[in-house]
């Protein structure tokens, strides 16, 4: 009895092998879905809600499967590639996202907000100022900020995902942090979590932005 292909038995660093082998054996691509779909779905749900997340996740992997022949296997981990596809799809719903954020900022309640946390005792109203700050960001700045804060991507991974220079990631992230910090300047809990780190690596999960809505 033979075991699974090495690409499926290894760590996420073997994504490139799974993609390459799937060109001849398409069924192997399911391993990539099993490995990354939960994270993609979770990220999309935070951005657009559970209902839209189902469609975003399905379309992300459909596009990934159809375009896998162009994947650069020098990138052993496929997370940035997949998040980039998802971010592009989410961007097509930016009006829906901004409307939801503005509604939350205005009323302290919105159905999308329920998917932002697994904790039933979270006080959604506390998130209202933050939602307003996120709604005011440009789509590009919001993508960078949330890929770092919610997807836990490093700066270089964000650059790969969005296909932009590393310097652009840094400038967008600094601008987004500054704008959110200014919008929330009356709340020390938010501003302390938003202080930029001196190096290029993202802070540990939950420290890039306030933990109550990043976890």
CSV table of C-alpha atoms in Angstrom, one decimal:
chain,number,residue,atom,x,y,z
A,1,UNK,CA,0.0,0.0,0.0
A,2,UNK,CA,1.5,3.3,-1.0
A,3,UNK,CA,1.2,6.5,0.9
A,4,UNK,CA,0.1,9.9,-0.3
A,5,UNK,CA,2.3,11.8,-2.8
A,6,UNK,CA,5.2,13.6,-1.0
A,7,UNK,CA,3.8,17.0,-1.8
A,8,UNK,CA,0.6,16.2,0.1
A,9,UNK,CA,2.5,14.6,3.1
A,10,UNK,CA,4.8,17.5,3.6
A,11,UNK,CA,4.5,21.0,5.1
A,12,UNK,CA,2.7,24.0,3.4
A,13,UNK,CA,6.1,24.7,1.8
A,14,UNK,CA,5.3,21.9,-0.6
A,15,UNK,CA,2.4,23.9,-2.3
A,16,UNK,CA,4.5,24.4,-5.4
A,17,UNK,CA,5.0,20.7,-5.8
A,18,UNK,CA,1.2,20.1,-5.4
A,19,UNK,CA,0.5,22.6,-8.1
A,20,UNK,CA,3.1,21.3,-10.5
A,21,UNK,CA,2.0,17.7,-10.0
A,22,UNK,CA,-1.7,18.7,-10.5
A,23,UNK,CA,-0.9,19.7,-14.1
A,24,UNK,CA,-0.7,15.9,-14.9
A,25,UNK,CA,-3.0,14.8,-12.0
A,26,UNK,CA,-5.7,17.4,-11.5
A,27,UNK,CA,-7.2,15.6,-8.5
A,28,UNK,CA,-4.1,16.5,-6.5
A,29,UNK,CA,-5.1,20.1,-6.5
A,30,UNK,CA,-7.7,19.1,-3.8
A,31,UNK,CA,-4.8,19.0,-1.4
A,32,UNK,CA,-4.2,22.7,-1.8
A,33,UNK,CA,-7.9,23.4,-1.2
A,34,UNK,CA,-7.9,21.3,2.0
A,35,UNK,CA,-4.9,23.1,3.2
A,36,UNK,CA,-5.8,26.7,2.6
A,37,UNK,CA,-9.6,27.0,2.0
A,38,UNK,CA,-10.5,27.4,5.7
A,39,UNK,CA,-8.1,30.5,6.1
A,40,UNK,CA,-9.3,32.0,2.8
A,41,UNK,CA,-12.9,31.6,3.9
A,42,UNK,CA,-12.3,33.0,7.3
A,43,UNK,CA,-10.6,36.1,5.8
A,44,UNK,CA,-13.4,36.6,3.3
A,45,UNK,CA,-16.0,36.2,6.0
A,46,UNK,CA,-14.4,39.0,8.0
A,47,UNK,CA,-14.5,41.2,5.0
A,48,UNK,CA,-17.9,40.5,3.5
A,49,UNK,CA,-19.8,38.1,5.8
A,50,UNK,CA,-20.4,34.3,5.8
A,51,UNK,CA,-22.7,34.2,2.7
A,52,UNK,CA,-20.3,36.0,0.4
A,53,UNK,CA,-17.3,34.1,1.8
A,54,UNK,CA,-18.6,30.8,0.4
A,55,UNK,CA,-18.7,32.3,-3.1
A,56,UNK,CA,-15.4,34.1,-2.7
A,57,UNK,CA,-13.6,30.9,-1.5
A,58,UNK,CA,-15.1,28.7,-4.2
A,59,UNK,CA,-14.2,31.2,-7.0
A,60,UNK,CA,-10.7,31.8,-5.6
A,61,UNK,CA,-9.9,28.1,-5.9
A,62,UNK,CA,-11.6,27.8,-9.3
A,63,UNK,CA,-9.5,30.6,-10.7
A,64,UNK,CA,-6.4,29.1,-9.0
A,65,UNK,CA,-7.1,25.7,-10.6
A,66,UNK,CA,-7.6,27.2,-14.0
A,67,UNK,CA,-4.5,29.4,-13.9
A,68,UNK,CA,-2.2,26.9,-12.0
A,69,UNK,CA,-0.1,26.4,-15.2
A,70,UNK,CA,1.2,30.0,-14.8
A,71,UNK,CA,2.1,29.6,-11.2
A,72,UNK,CA,5.7,30.4,-10.4
A,73,UNK,CA,6.9,27.3,-8.5
A,74,UNK,CA,9.9,29.3,-7.1
A,75,UNK,CA,7.3,30.4,-4.6
A,76,UNK,CA,7.0,27.3,-2.5
A,77,UNK,CA,4.1,28.6,-0.4
A,78,UNK,CA,0.8,29.4,-2.3
A,79,UNK,CA,-0.8,31.5,0.4
A,80,UNK,CA,0.1,34.9,-1.1
A,81,UNK,CA,-1.1,33.8,-4.5
A,82,UNK,CA,-4.4,32.6,-3.1
A,83,UNK,CA,-4.9,35.6,-0.9
A,84,UNK,CA,-4.2,37.8,-4.0
A,85,UNK,CA,-6.9,36.1,-6.0
A,86,UNK,CA,-9.3,36.4,-3.0
A,87,UNK,CA,-8.4,40.1,-2.5
A,88,UNK,CA,-9.1,40.8,-6.2
A,89,UNK,CA,-12.5,39.1,-5.9
A,90,UNK,CA,-13.3,41.0,-2.6
A,91,UNK,CA,-12.3,44.2,-4.3
A,92,UNK,CA,-15.2,43.7,-6.7
A,93,UNK,CA,-17.5,43.9,-3.7
A,94,UNK,CA,-15.9,47.0,-2.2
A,95,UNK,CA,-19.1,48.9,-2.3
A,96,UNK,CA,-20.9,46.2,-0.3
A,97,UNK,CA,-18.0,46.2,2.2
A,98,UNK,CA,-17.9,49.9,2.6
A,99,UNK,CA,-21.7,50.1,3.0
A,100,UNK,CA,-21.5,47.5,5.8
A,101,UNK,CA,-18.6,49.3,7.5
A,102,UNK,CA,-20.5,52.6,7.4
A,103,UNK,CA,-23.6,51.0,8.7
A,104,UNK,CA,-21.7,49.5,11.6
A,105,UNK,CA,-20.0,52.8,12.3
A,106,UNK,CA,-23.4,54.6,12.2
A,107,UNK,CA,-25.6,52.2,14.2
A,108,UNK,CA,-23.2,49.8,16.0
A,109,UNK,CA,-24.8,46.9,14.3
A,110,UNK,CA,-24.5,45.1,11.0
A,111,UNK,CA,-24.9,41.4,10.0
A,112,UNK,CA,-21.3,41.3,8.6
A,113,UNK,CA,-19.9,42.2,12.0
A,114,UNK,CA,-21.2,38.9,13.4
A,115,UNK,CA,-18.6,37.0,11.4
A,116,UNK,CA,-15.7,39.1,12.6
A,117,UNK,CA,-15.3,37.2,15.8
A,118,UNK,CA,-16.0,33.7,17.1
A,119,UNK,CA,-16.9,35.2,20.5
A,120,UNK,CA,-20.6,35.6,21.1
A,121,UNK,CA,-20.0,38.1,24.0
A,122,UNK,CA,-18.1,40.6,21.8
A,123,UNK,CA,-19.6,44.0,22.0
A,124,UNK,CA,-20.1,44.9,18.4
A,125,UNK,CA,-20.8,48.6,19.3
A,126,UNK,CA,-17.2,49.0,20.5
A,127,UNK,CA,-16.1,48.2,16.9
A,128,UNK,CA,-18.1,51.0,15.4
A,129,UNK,CA,-15.3,53.7,15.5
A,130,UNK,CA,-12.9,51.2,13.9
A,131,UNK,CA,-15.4,50.3,11.2
A,132,UNK,CA,-15.8,53.9,10.3
A,133,UNK,CA,-12.0,54.3,10.1
A,134,UNK,CA,-11.7,51.2,7.8
A,135,UNK,CA,-14.5,52.5,5.5
A,136,UNK,CA,-12.6,55.7,5.0
A,137,UNK,CA,-9.5,54.0,3.7
A,138,UNK,CA,-8.8,53.7,0.0
A,139,UNK,CA,-9.4,50.1,-1.3
A,140,UNK,CA,-5.6,49.6,-1.8
A,141,UNK,CA,-4.7,50.8,1.7
A,142,UNK,CA,-7.5,48.7,3.2
A,143,UNK,CA,-6.3,45.6,1.4
A,144,UNK,CA,-2.8,46.0,2.7
A,145,UNK,CA,-3.9,46.7,6.2
A,146,UNK,CA,-6.3,43.8,6.5
A,147,UNK,CA,-4.0,41.3,4.7
A,148,UNK,CA,-1.4,42.0,7.4
A,149,UNK,CA,-3.9,42.2,10.3
A,150,UNK,CA,-6.4,39.5,9.4
A,151,UNK,CA,-4.5,37.2,7.1
A,152,UNK,CA,-1.2,37.4,9.0
A,153,UNK,CA,0.7,37.9,5.8
A,154,UNK,CA,4.2,39.4,6.0
A,155,UNK,CA,5.1,42.5,4.1
A,156,UNK,CA,6.8,40.5,1.3
A,157,UNK,CA,3.8,38.1,1.1
A,158,UNK,CA,1.5,41.1,0.7
A,159,UNK,CA,3.6,42.5,-2.1
A,160,UNK,CA,3.4,39.1,-3.8
A,161,UNK,CA,-0.3,38.8,-3.2
A,162,UNK,CA,-1.2,42.2,-4.6
A,163,UNK,CA,1.6,42.3,-7.2
A,164,UNK,CA,3.0,45.6,-5.9
A,165,UNK,CA,6.5,46.6,-4.8
A,166,UNK,CA,7.5,46.1,-1.2
A,167,UNK,CA,8.0,49.8,-0.8
A,168,UNK,CA,4.4,50.4,-1.8
A,169,UNK,CA,3.2,47.9,0.8
A,170,UNK,CA,5.2,49.8,3.5
A,171,UNK,CA,3.8,53.2,2.4
A,172,UNK,CA,0.2,52.0,2.2
A,173,UNK,CA,0.4,50.2,5.5
A,174,UNK,CA,2.0,53.3,7.2
A,175,UNK,CA,-0.7,55.5,5.7
A,176,UNK,CA,-3.5,53.2,6.7
A,177,UNK,CA,-2.2,52.9,10.3
A,178,UNK,CA,-1.8,56.7,10.5
A,179,UNK,CA,-5.4,57.3,9.3
A,180,UNK,CA,-6.9,54.7,11.6
A,181,UNK,CA,-4.8,56.0,14.5
A,182,UNK,CA,-6.1,59.5,13.9
A,183,UNK,CA,-9.7,58.3,13.6
A,184,UNK,CA,-9.4,56.4,16.9
A,185,UNK,CA,-7.1,58.9,18.7
A,186,UNK,CA,-9.5,59.1,21.6
A,187,UNK,CA,-9.0,55.4,22.4
A,188,UNK,CA,-5.6,54.5,23.8
A,189,UNK,CA,-6.3,50.8,23.4
A,190,UNK,CA,-6.6,51.2,19.7
A,191,UNK,CA,-3.6,53.6,19.2
A,192,UNK,CA,-1.2,51.5,21.2
A,193,UNK,CA,-2.0,48.4,19.0
A,194,UNK,CA,-1.5,50.4,15.8
A,195,UNK,CA,2.0,51.7,16.5
A,196,UNK,CA,4.2,50.5,13.6
A,197,UNK,CA,7.0,48.0,14.4
A,198,UNK,CA,10.6,49.1,13.5
A,199,UNK,CA,11.3,46.0,11.4
A,200,UNK,CA,9.8,44.6,8.2
A,201,UNK,CA,8.1,41.7,10.0
A,202,UNK,CA,4.5,41.9,11.1
A,203,UNK,CA,3.7,41.9,14.8
A,204,UNK,CA,2.4,38.7,16.4
A,205,UNK,CA,-1.2,37.9,15.6
A,206,UNK,CA,-3.5,40.3,17.5
A,207,UNK,CA,-0.9,43.0,18.0
A,208,UNK,CA,-1.0,44.7,14.6
A,209,UNK,CA,-4.5,45.9,15.4
A,210,UNK,CA,-6.8,45.7,18.4
A,211,UNK,CA,-7.0,42.0,19.4
A,212,UNK,CA,-10.8,42.1,19.9
A,213,UNK,CA,-11.4,42.2,16.1
A,214,UNK,CA,-8.3,40.6,14.6
A,215,UNK,CA,-8.7,37.2,16.3
